[in-house]
Coordinates of C-alpha atoms and ligand atoms in Angstrom, one line a residue:
X193 CA 124.9 91.8 108.1
X194 CA 123.7 92.0 111.7
X195 CA 127.1 92.2 113.6
X196 CA 126.8 96.0 114.5
X197 CA 123.3 94.9 116.3
X198 CA 124.7 91.9 117.3
X199 CA 127.7 94.3 119.1
X200 CA 125.3 97.0 120.6
X201 CA 124.2 94.0 122.2
X202 CA 126.8 92.7 123.6
X203 CA 128.7 95.7 124.6
X204 CA 124.9 97.4 126.4
X205 CA 124.9 93.3 128.2
X206 CA 128.4 94.3 129.3
X207 CA 127.4 97.8 130.7
X208 CA 124.4 96.0 132.4
X209 CA 126.6 93.3 134.3
X210 CA 129.0 96.0 135.1
X211 CA 125.9 97.7 137.5
X212 CA 124.6 94.8 139.1
X213 CA 127.8 94.8 140.0
X214 CA 129.2 91.3 138.5
X215 CA 132.3 90.5 138.5
X216 CA 134.9 92.4 136.2
X217 CA 136.7 89.4 133.6
X218 CA 133.2 88.7 132.7
X219 CA 132.5 92.6 132.3
X220 CA 135.3 92.7 130.1
X221 CA 135.0 89.2 127.9
X222 CA 131.7 91.1 126.8
X223 CA 133.2 94.5 126.2
X224 CA 136.2 93.2 124.3
X225 CA 133.4 90.4 122.7
X226 CA 131.6 93.9 121.5
X227 CA 134.7 95.3 120.1
X228 CA 135.4 91.5 117.5
X229 CA 132.3 91.8 116.7
X230 CA 131.8 94.9 115.6
X231 CA 134.6 95.1 113.4
X232 CA 135.0 90.9 112.3
X233 CA 134.6 91.8 108.0
X234 CA 132.5 88.2 108.0
X235 CA 129.1 88.2 108.5
X236 CA 127.7 86.0 111.6
X237 CA 124.9 85.0 110.5
X238 CA 127.1 82.8 108.0
X239 CA 129.8 81.5 110.2
X240 CA 129.1 78.0 112.7
X241 CA 129.6 78.2 116.6
X242 CA 132.7 76.3 115.9
X243 CA 133.9 79.1 113.1
X244 CA 132.6 82.3 116.4
X245 CA 134.7 80.6 119.1
X246 CA 137.9 80.5 116.5
X247 CA 138.4 84.0 117.0
X248 CA 140.9 84.6 120.2
X249 CA 138.0 86.5 122.6
X250 CA 135.1 84.8 121.4
X251 CA 133.9 81.7 123.9
X252 CA 130.9 79.2 124.0
X253 CA 129.0 81.6 126.3
X254 CA 129.0 84.6 123.3
X255 CA 128.7 81.9 120.4
X256 CA 125.4 81.0 122.5
X257 CA 124.4 84.5 122.1
X258 CA 125.0 85.1 118.5
X259 CA 123.3 81.9 117.7
X260 CA 120.4 82.8 119.2
X261 CA 120.4 86.3 118.2
X262 CA 120.3 85.5 114.6
X263 CA 117.8 82.7 115.1
X264 CA 115.5 85.0 116.8
X265 CA 116.5 88.5 116.3
X266 CA 117.3 88.8 120.7
X267 CA 119.0 87.8 123.6
X268 CA 117.3 86.3 126.5
X269 CA 119.6 86.7 128.8
X270 CA 120.0 90.3 127.8
X271 CA 116.2 91.3 127.9
X272 CA 115.8 90.0 131.4
X273 CA 119.0 92.0 132.5
X274 CA 117.3 95.0 131.1
X275 CA 114.0 94.2 133.4
X276 CA 116.2 94.5 136.6
X277 CA 116.9 98.5 135.8
X278 CA 114.9 101.3 135.1
X279 CA 114.6 102.4 131.5
X280 CA 115.8 106.2 133.2
X281 CA 119.0 104.3 134.2
X282 CA 120.1 103.4 130.9
X283 CA 119.9 106.8 129.3
X284 CA 122.2 107.6 132.5
X285 CA 124.6 105.5 132.0
X286 CA 125.5 107.2 127.8
X287 CA 126.4 110.2 129.9
X288 CA 130.1 111.1 129.3
X289 CA 131.8 111.0 133.0
X290 CA 129.3 108.0 134.4
X291 CA 130.3 104.9 134.5
X292 CA 128.1 102.0 136.0
X293 CA 129.4 102.7 139.2
X294 CA 129.1 106.1 139.5
X295 CA 125.6 105.6 138.0
X296 CA 124.6 103.1 140.6
X297 CA 125.7 104.8 143.3
X298 CA 123.5 108.3 142.4
X299 CA 120.6 105.8 141.8
X300 CA 120.6 103.5 144.8
X301 CA 121.6 106.8 147.4
X302 CA 119.6 110.1 145.4
X303 CA 117.0 107.6 143.2
X304 CA 118.1 109.5 140.3
X305 CA 117.0 106.7 137.5
X306 CA 117.2 110.0 133.8
X307 CA 119.5 112.3 133.1
X308 CA 116.5 115.1 134.1
X309 CA 116.8 113.9 137.6
X310 CA 120.7 114.3 137.1
X311 CA 121.0 117.6 135.7
X312 CA 118.1 119.3 138.7
X313 CA 120.0 117.4 141.7
X314 CA 123.5 118.8 140.7
X315 CA 121.6 122.0 140.3
X316 CA 120.6 122.6 143.3
X317 CA 124.5 119.9 144.4
X318 CA 122.8 117.4 146.1
X319 CA 125.6 115.7 144.2
X320 CA 128.5 116.5 146.4
X321 CA 126.5 114.6 149.7
X322 CA 128.0 111.4 147.8
X323 CA 131.1 110.1 148.4
X324 CA 133.8 110.4 144.8
X325 CA 131.7 112.9 143.9
X326 CA 133.7 116.4 144.1
X327 CA 133.8 119.4 142.3
X328 CA 135.1 118.8 139.1
X329 CA 133.5 115.4 138.7
X330 CA 130.1 117.1 138.8
X331 CA 131.2 119.7 136.4
X332 CA 132.3 117.0 134.2
X333 CA 129.2 115.8 134.5
X334 CA 127.4 118.1 134.0
X335 CA 129.3 119.1 131.6
X336 CA 128.3 115.5 129.7
X337 CA 125.0 116.2 130.2
X338 CA 125.1 119.0 127.6
X339 CA 127.0 116.9 124.7
X340 CA 125.0 113.8 125.6
X341 CA 121.9 115.5 125.1
X342 CA 123.0 117.0 121.7
X343 CA 124.3 113.6 120.3
X344 CA 122.8 111.0 121.7
X345 CA 120.0 111.0 119.4
X346 CA 122.1 110.7 116.4
X347 CA 124.5 108.2 115.4
X348 CA 127.9 108.6 114.0
X349 CA 128.0 107.8 110.0
X350 CA 130.4 105.1 110.1
X351 CA 128.1 102.9 112.2
X352 CA 125.1 103.9 110.3
X353 CA 126.3 102.7 107.4
X354 CA 127.5 99.7 108.5
X355 CA 123.6 99.0 109.6
X356 CA 121.8 100.3 106.9
X357 CA 124.0 98.1 104.9
X358 CA 122.6 95.1 106.8
X359 CA 118.7 96.7 106.3
X360 CA 119.1 97.4 102.7
X361 CA 120.0 92.9 102.5
X362 CA 117.1 92.6 104.1
X363 CA 115.3 95.5 102.4
X364 CA 116.3 94.4 98.5
X365 CA 115.6 90.4 99.2
X366 CA 111.6 91.1 100.3
X367 CA 109.4 89.9 97.3
X368 CA 108.5 92.7 94.7
X369 CA 111.0 95.1 95.9
X370 CA 112.9 96.1 92.7
X371 CA 115.0 98.5 94.4
X372 CA 116.2 100.2 97.4
X373 CA 118.7 103.0 98.4
X374 CA 119.6 105.3 101.2
X375 CA 118.3 108.5 101.5
X376 CA 118.4 110.8 103.9
X377 CA 121.2 112.7 106.2
X378 CA 123.5 109.3 105.6
X379 CA 123.2 109.0 102.0
X380 CA 124.3 112.9 102.0
X381 CA 126.8 111.6 104.1
X382 CA 126.7 114.0 107.3
X383 CA 128.9 112.6 110.3
X384 CA 126.3 112.2 112.3
X385 CA 122.7 111.1 111.3
X386 CA 119.8 111.5 113.0
X387 CA 117.8 108.7 111.8
X388 CA 118.8 105.6 109.0
X389 CA 116.0 106.6 106.1
X390 CA 115.5 103.9 103.0
X391 CA 113.6 104.8 100.1
X392 CA 111.9 101.6 97.9
X393 CA 110.5 101.2 94.9
X394 CA 107.7 97.8 95.4
X395 CA 104.5 96.1 93.2
X396 CA 103.0 95.5 96.3
X397 CA 104.3 98.4 99.2
X398 CA 101.8 96.8 101.7
X399 CA 103.5 93.2 101.5
X400 CA 106.3 95.1 102.0
X401 CA 105.9 97.3 104.8
X402 CA 104.6 94.4 106.4
X403 CA 107.8 92.6 106.6
X404 CA 109.8 95.2 107.3
X405 CA 107.9 95.9 111.0
X406 CA 108.2 91.9 111.3
X407 CA 112.2 92.4 110.5
X408 CA 113.6 90.4 114.0
X409 CA 116.1 93.0 114.9
X410 CA 113.0 95.1 115.4
X411 CA 112.1 96.1 118.5
X412 CA 109.1 98.7 118.1
X413 CA 106.9 99.7 115.4
X414 CA 106.7 103.4 116.1
X415 CA 104.3 104.1 112.8
X416 CA 103.2 101.8 109.8
X417 CA 101.1 102.6 107.2
X418 CA 100.8 100.6 103.5
X419 CA 103.9 102.9 102.2
X420 CA 105.2 104.4 105.2
X421 CA 107.1 102.8 108.5
X422 CA 108.9 103.7 111.5
X423 CA 110.5 101.1 113.3
X424 CA 113.5 101.1 116.2
X425 CA 116.2 98.6 115.9
X426 CA 117.4 96.2 118.6
X427 CA 119.8 98.8 119.3
X428 CA 117.4 101.9 119.8
X429 CA 118.1 103.6 116.6
X430 CA 115.4 104.6 114.5
X431 CA 114.4 103.6 110.2
X432 CA 112.0 105.0 108.4
X433 CA 111.1 103.3 105.3
X434 CA 109.3 104.6 102.2
X435 CA 107.7 102.4 99.6
X436 CA 107.3 104.3 96.2
X437 CA 106.1 103.5 92.7
X438 CA 109.3 103.1 90.6
X439 CA 107.5 105.6 88.2
X440 CA 108.7 108.2 90.1
X441 CA 112.0 106.6 92.4
X442 CA 114.4 109.9 91.5
X443 CA 111.8 112.3 92.5
X444 CA 111.1 110.3 95.8
X445 CA 115.0 109.9 96.2
X446 CA 115.6 113.5 95.1
X447 CA 113.0 114.3 97.7
X448 CA 113.8 112.2 100.7
X449 CA 117.7 112.9 100.9
X450 CA 117.4 116.4 101.1
X451 CA 118.2 118.6 102.8
X452 CA 115.7 120.2 103.0
X453 CA 117.2 123.6 102.7
X454 CA 118.6 121.9 99.1
X455 CA 115.3 120.7 98.6
X456 CA 113.5 124.3 99.5
X457 CA 116.2 126.2 96.7
X458 CA 115.5 123.3 94.4
X459 CA 111.2 124.3 94.6
X460 CA 112.0 127.6 94.4
X461 CA 114.0 127.5 90.9
X462 CA 111.5 125.0 89.7
X463 CA 108.9 128.0 90.3
X464 CA 110.6 130.5 88.5
X465 CA 110.5 128.0 85.4
X466 CA 106.9 127.8 85.7
X467 CA 107.2 124.0 87.1
X468 CA 106.7 122.6 90.0
X469 CA 108.6 120.0 92.4
X470 CA 107.6 117.5 94.7
X471 CA 108.0 113.9 96.0
X472 CA 106.0 112.0 93.0
X473 CA 107.5 113.8 89.9
X474 CA 107.9 117.5 88.3
X475 CA 105.4 118.8 86.6
X476 CA 103.8 122.2 84.3
X477 CA 102.1 124.3 87.1
X478 CA 99.5 124.6 84.6
X479 CA 99.3 120.8 84.9
X480 CA 96.9 120.8 88.2
X481 CA 96.2 117.1 88.4
X482 CA 99.7 116.4 88.3
X483 CA 99.6 114.4 85.6
X484 CA 102.3 114.4 83.0
X485 CA 105.2 114.5 84.9
X486 CA 108.0 116.4 82.7
X487 CA 110.7 114.2 84.7
X488 CA 110.6 111.9 87.8
X489 CA 112.1 108.0 86.9
X490 CA 115.9 109.4 87.7
X491 CA 118.0 111.9 90.1
X492 CA 119.5 112.7 87.3
X493 CA 116.1 113.7 85.0
X494 CA 115.6 116.2 87.1
X495 CA 117.8 118.0 87.4
X496 CA 118.3 118.2 84.1
X497 CA 114.9 118.8 83.5
X498 CA 116.0 122.4 86.0
X499 CA 118.3 123.2 83.8
X500 CA 121.6 122.0 86.5
X501 CA 124.0 119.5 86.0
X502 CA 123.7 116.8 88.6
X503 CA 124.7 117.6 92.2
X504 CA 126.2 115.0 94.3
X505 CA 124.6 113.9 97.4
X506 CA 127.1 115.6 99.5
X507 CA 126.4 118.6 98.6
X508 CA 123.2 119.0 99.0
X509 CA 123.4 121.3 101.6
X510 CA 121.9 124.8 100.4
X511 CA 126.1 125.9 100.5
X512 CA 125.6 127.3 96.9
X513 CA 125.5 124.3 95.3
X514 CA 122.8 125.3 93.4
X515 CA 124.4 128.7 91.5
X516 CA 127.9 126.3 90.8
X517 CA 125.1 123.3 89.2
X518 CA 123.4 126.1 86.6
X519 CA 126.9 127.6 85.8
X520 CA 128.9 124.4 85.4
X521 CA 130.9 125.1 87.9
X522 CA 130.6 121.9 90.1
X523 CA 133.7 120.9 91.3
X524 CA 134.8 117.2 90.3
X525 CA 134.9 115.2 93.5
X526 CA 137.4 113.4 94.8
X527 CA 136.4 109.4 94.9
X528 CA 138.3 106.6 97.1
X529 CA 139.8 105.3 94.1
X530 CA 141.7 108.6 93.9
X531 CA 143.9 107.9 97.1
X532 CA 147.7 106.6 96.9
X533 CA 148.6 106.2 100.2
X534 CA 148.2 107.5 104.1
X535 CA 150.1 109.5 106.7
X536 CA 149.2 108.5 109.8
X537 CA 148.8 105.5 111.0
X538 CA 149.8 103.5 114.5
X539 CA 151.3 99.6 114.8
X540 CA 151.4 98.1 118.1
X541 CA 155.1 99.5 119.4
X542 CA 152.7 102.5 120.7
X543 CA 148.6 101.5 121.2
X544 CA 148.0 100.1 118.1
X545 CA 146.9 96.0 117.7
X546 CA 148.7 95.3 114.5
X547 CA 152.4 94.8 113.4
X548 CA 154.4 96.5 111.1
X549 CA 154.0 93.9 108.6
X550 CA 150.6 93.2 108.6
X551 CA 149.5 97.2 108.5
X552 CA 151.7 97.4 105.2
X553 CA 150.5 94.3 103.8
X554 CA 146.8 95.7 104.7
X555 CA 147.8 99.2 102.7
X556 CA 149.0 97.3 100.2
X557 CA 145.9 95.0 99.3
X558 CA 143.3 98.4 99.3
X559 CA 146.0 98.8 96.2
X560 CA 147.8 102.1 97.9
X561 CA 151.6 103.0 96.1
X562 CA 152.6 103.8 99.4
X563 CA 152.2 103.9 103.2
X564 CA 153.5 105.9 106.1
X565 CA 153.8 103.9 109.1
X566 CA 153.9 106.0 112.1
X567 CA 153.6 105.2 115.8
X568 CA 152.8 108.2 119.3
X569 CA 156.3 110.5 120.1
X570 CA 157.6 110.0 123.9
X571 CA 155.4 111.9 125.9
X572 CA 151.7 110.4 125.2
X573 CA 152.7 107.7 127.7
X574 CA 149.5 106.4 127.8
X575 CA 149.5 105.0 124.0
X576 CA 153.3 103.7 124.7
X577 CA 155.0 107.0 122.8
X578 CA 158.5 105.8 121.3
X579 CA 161.5 107.4 122.6
X580 CA 163.7 107.7 120.7
X581 CA 165.8 104.8 120.9
X582 CA 162.7 103.1 120.0
X583 CA 162.2 105.0 117.3
X584 CA 165.4 104.5 116.3
X585 CA 164.9 100.9 116.6
X586 CA 162.1 101.5 114.3
X587 CA 163.4 103.6 112.0
X588 CA 166.1 100.2 110.5
X589 CA 162.5 98.2 110.5
X590 CA 161.4 100.9 108.6
X591 CA 164.0 100.5 106.1
X592 CA 164.2 96.3 106.5
X593 CA 160.3 96.3 105.2
X594 CA 160.9 99.3 102.4
X595 CA 163.5 96.7 101.1
X596 CA 161.0 93.6 100.9
X597 CA 158.0 95.3 99.5
X598 CA 159.1 96.4 96.0
X599 CA 155.0 96.9 95.3
X600 CA 154.0 99.5 97.6
X601 CA 156.8 102.3 98.8
X602 CA 156.9 102.0 103.0
X603 CA 157.8 105.3 104.2
X604 CA 159.0 105.9 108.0
X605 CA 156.4 108.3 110.1
X606 CA 155.6 109.6 113.4
X607 CA 152.1 110.9 115.6
X608 CA 154.7 113.5 117.4
X609 CA 152.9 116.0 120.2
X610 CA 152.9 119.6 119.9
X611 CA 154.4 120.2 123.3
X612 CA 152.4 122.3 125.8
X613 CA 155.0 125.4 125.1
X614 CA 154.6 124.6 121.0
X615 CA 157.8 122.7 120.9
X616 CA 157.8 119.1 119.2
X617 CA 158.6 116.0 120.9
X618 CA 161.5 115.2 119.7
X619 CA 164.7 117.3 118.7
X620 CA 165.1 118.6 115.1
X621 CA 167.8 116.3 114.3
X622 CA 165.5 113.2 114.7
X623 CA 162.3 114.5 113.1
X624 CA 165.1 115.5 110.2
X625 CA 165.4 111.2 109.7
X626 CA 161.5 111.1 109.1
X627 CA 159.9 111.1 106.0
X628 CA 156.1 112.4 107.0
X629 CA 155.6 114.1 110.2
X630 CA 152.4 114.6 111.5
X631 CA 152.0 117.3 114.4
X632 CA 149.4 116.5 116.8
X633 CA 147.9 118.4 120.3
X634 CA 147.5 115.3 123.0
X635 CA 147.3 117.5 126.0
X636 CA 146.5 121.0 127.6
X637 CA 143.0 121.0 125.6
X638 CA 142.1 123.3 129.0
X639 CA 144.4 126.5 127.4
X640 CA 142.6 129.9 125.9
X641 CA 142.6 130.2 122.4
X642 CA 145.5 132.3 121.8
X643 CA 148.0 130.0 123.5
X644 CA 146.4 126.4 121.2
X645 CA 146.4 128.4 117.8
X646 CA 150.1 129.7 118.8
X647 CA 151.6 126.0 119.6
X648 CA 150.0 125.1 116.7
X649 CA 151.5 127.9 114.2
X650 CA 155.1 127.6 115.5
X651 CA 154.8 123.6 114.8
X652 CA 153.9 124.8 111.1
X653 CA 156.1 126.3 111.4
X654 CA 159.0 123.6 111.7
X655 CA 159.9 122.0 108.0
X656 CA 159.8 119.3 109.1
X657 CA 157.0 118.7 110.3
X658 CA 154.6 118.0 106.7
X659 CA 150.5 118.0 108.2
X660 CA 148.7 118.9 111.7
X661 CA 146.6 115.7 112.5
X662 CA 142.9 116.0 113.9
X663 CA 143.0 120.0 114.2
X664 CA 140.2 120.7 116.5
X665 CA 140.4 117.7 118.8
X666 CA 136.6 116.9 119.4
X667 CA 135.5 113.5 119.8
X668 CA 132.0 113.3 118.6
X669 CA 129.1 112.9 121.8
X670 CA 132.3 112.7 124.3
X671 CA 135.1 115.7 124.0
X672 CA 134.1 119.3 122.8
X673 CA 136.7 121.0 120.5
X674 CA 139.2 123.1 122.2
X675 CA 139.2 126.5 121.1
X676 CA 141.8 127.9 118.3
X677 CA 141.6 130.5 115.6
X678 CA 141.1 128.7 112.5
X679 CA 141.3 131.6 110.3
X680 CA 145.6 132.0 111.1
X681 CA 145.3 128.2 110.9
X682 CA 144.5 128.4 107.2
X683 CA 147.2 131.5 107.1
X684 CA 149.9 130.6 107.7
X685 CA 149.7 126.5 107.2
X686 CA 149.1 128.4 103.1
X687 CA 152.2 129.7 103.8
X688 CA 154.1 127.0 104.6
X689 CA 152.4 124.3 102.2
X690 CA 151.9 122.5 105.9
X691 CA 148.9 119.9 104.9
X692 CA 145.9 120.1 107.6
X693 CA 144.7 116.2 108.1
X694 CA 141.2 115.4 107.7
X695 CA 140.6 112.4 110.1
X696 CA 138.7 110.0 109.1
X697 CA 137.9 107.5 112.9
X698 CA 134.1 108.1 113.4
X699 CA 134.1 109.9 116.8
X700 CA 136.9 112.2 114.8
X701 CA 136.1 113.4 111.4
X702 CA 137.9 116.1 112.0
X703 CA 138.1 118.7 109.8
X704 CA 135.6 118.8 110.0
X705 CA 133.2 120.2 106.2
X706 CA 133.1 123.3 107.0
X707 CA 136.4 123.3 107.8
X708 CA 138.1 121.4 105.3
X709 CA 136.3 123.5 102.7
X710 CA 138.1 126.6 104.5
X711 CA 141.3 125.6 104.0
X712 CA 141.1 124.8 100.4
X713 CA 139.1 127.5 99.6
X714 CA 142.2 129.3 101.8
X715 CA 145.0 127.6 98.9
X716 CA 146.9 125.1 102.1
X717 CA 147.2 121.7 101.3
X718 CA 144.9 119.1 103.8
X719 CA 145.6 115.0 103.6
X720 CA 142.5 112.1 104.9
X721 CA 143.9 109.9 107.0
X722 CA 142.5 106.9 108.7
X723 CA 144.5 107.5 112.0
X724 CA 144.1 103.5 111.9
X725 CA 144.7 101.4 114.9
X726 CA 144.0 97.9 112.9
X727 CA 144.1 96.6 110.3
X728 CA 140.3 97.7 109.6
X729 CA 140.6 100.8 110.6
X730 CA 142.3 101.5 107.0
X731 CA 138.2 101.5 105.9
X732 CA 137.8 104.3 107.6
X733 CA 139.5 106.8 104.5
X734 CA 136.1 106.1 102.7
X735 CA 135.0 108.2 105.3
X736 CA 137.6 110.7 105.6
X737 CA 136.9 111.2 101.8
X738 CA 133.4 111.3 102.5
X739 CA 134.3 114.4 104.6
X740 CA 135.9 115.6 102.0
X741 CA 133.7 115.4 99.1
X742 CA 131.4 117.6 101.8
X743 CA 133.5 120.0 101.5
X744 CA 133.9 120.5 97.9
X745 CA 137.5 118.6 97.8
X746 CA 138.9 117.6 94.4
X747 CA 141.1 115.4 93.2
X748 CA 143.9 117.6 93.1
X749 CA 143.5 118.7 96.9
X750 CA 144.1 116.2 99.0
X751 CA 148.1 115.3 99.2
X752 CA 147.9 111.8 99.3
X753 CA 146.4 111.6 95.8
X754 CA 149.8 111.8 95.1
X755 CA 151.6 109.0 92.9
X756 CA 154.6 108.3 94.8
X757 CA 157.1 110.2 92.0
X758 CA 154.5 113.5 92.9
X759 CA 154.8 112.6 96.9
X760 CA 158.7 112.2 96.6
X761 CA 158.8 115.6 94.6
X762 CA 155.8 117.0 97.0
X763 CA 158.8 115.7 100.1
X764 CA 161.6 117.2 98.1
X765 CA 160.2 120.9 97.8
X766 CA 159.7 121.1 101.8
Ligands
LIG832 P1 118.1 113.0 110.4 O1 117.8 112.1 110.6 O2 118.4 114.3 111.3 O3 120.1 113.6 110.1 O4 118.3 114.4 108.9 P2 117.5 114.0 107.7 O5 118.3 114.9 106.7 O6 117.6 112.7 107.0 O7 116.1 114.2 107.9 P3 115.2 113.7 107.6 O8 115.3 111.8 108.5 O9 114.1 114.2 108.8 O10 114.1 113.6 107.0 C1 114.5 112.2 105.7 C2 114.8 113.8 104.4 O11 113.2 114.2 104.1 C3 114.8 115.2 104.8 O12 116.7 115.3 104.3 C4 114.7 116.0 103.1 C5 113.3 115.1 103.0 N1 112.0 115.8 104.6 C6 111.8 115.9 105.7 N2 110.8 116.7 106.2 C7 110.6 117.2 104.6 C8 110.2 118.5 104.8 O13 109.4 118.8 106.4 N3 110.0 119.0 103.9 C9 110.9 118.9 102.7 N4 111.4 120.0 102.2 N5 112.0 117.9 102.9 C10 111.8 116.9 104.3
LIG833 CA1 117.2 110.9 108.0
LIG834 CA1 113.4 110.1 108.7
LIG835 ZN1 146.3 111.8 117.5

């Protein structure tokens, strides 16, 4: 699956064309094509040019480039465009708050071609010499610099997973490869990953490492040895491959999955038992030559020999999982197949792209029992939020859909803004008519902690509000969470029975794992939501479930594992 890599190429081309002052329609066409390819369910490799061109938004130019990319692993025009600008300018473009036009101004007038030079210029107060760079913009840029420095080298889990899928297909197809699995933070399901780690067992390691470094979408080989390769992919993501002997695959997988902290704690436990654990296996301390492994073929064997229950990768952060495993009280983690529905979704009535009918169809094909169709409320004008009159019309449409769909229960919902003063964006008599009300903060992000907390608390006091969405408001790499008092919110949620959402949008993953675990421990309900704005985005449920698993969440802790009769009962009890 080369789609994500090709999408990254197109999106960078859009940026470069914009830098060149190319006409905006061409720039937009590339941006649009990148978005389309990114979520295309079909592999571009398996599509003809005609197939591609039959998709709305993909013309001949893009189809030709897709063909070139599949054949050669690169796009010549992309590389030519790149050569026109210094590498540093490209990294400048990734700073939130700096578009291509502003970056170009900085480059042409102040010779700024790297984030470092930008920071210096800001510190020296040289930015406001430029037209259009007022105090506000400057502050925004400096904030953006800090954020992007922290996250620039990390990839969102969702994106990393789709890259990994493509890499695994290739590696598994190489001669002599017995097994290949993802490792590292990706396997643990961390919200962002620094690099992709692949572990593979093969009879002739050198052949694999050679082939791996010669893959078409490798941009640069960073290091290569017979059993270890590090490469940069076309989209600048780093990928590490380790090749090991099948006999110690389990021990190696355990080691390279990490986390480092989990590994250290495991090794301490081994030592206490007179054993030693390494990437090659578990041995007696007395077996100095490490000739006779006690375990190593599978992870299960290693854990068992250490007197432990198998620990799912999502829990391996040294947050109490080893003690829990030793005492046989590991949680029975929720799985995606336990999910029966979703509270928070959008249609094209507000800012989604698919119709109500199509969203319901997609939910049905996921095998869900019930599905709450929502949209934004009136105050969120940029997202075409529904005024009461439109919402009432939609309610009529929804009851039509509910009658037509017998095999999935269609519920009415809304994502209702929690206004700056804590009131909700619809009157109670309208809220009362909705099956599910999801309350959200979309404004006043800069209010002090006390004020934002108060807004959320008062929304939870409203008996119609069933769930609070994306509690922290963060966008990974783009926007910091606003300030709120998590303890007070959890305490209130536990009392009012209001669910707190685990939002599965790749940039949100909000609640995060730590907060979600605190919610569970605090006895408040959780709901895993996709916040889908298109049919494809129902797939984000898997991301929400991963966050839940990292938070030690079991089936019973998540409201949307309830069957329809169970959910009905819950709704009645509110
Ligand atoms: P990342 O890539 O920053 O998101 O995080 P990881 O956890 O994937 O870290 P990475 O890629 O540096 O290494 C992959 C795994 O290899 C890591 O989770 C544990 C193991 N590992 C790497 N270096 C060490 C080390 O120095 N000591 C131990 N015990 N384990 C290590
Ligand atoms: Ca890694
Ligand atoms: Ca690595
Ligand atoms: Zn929202």
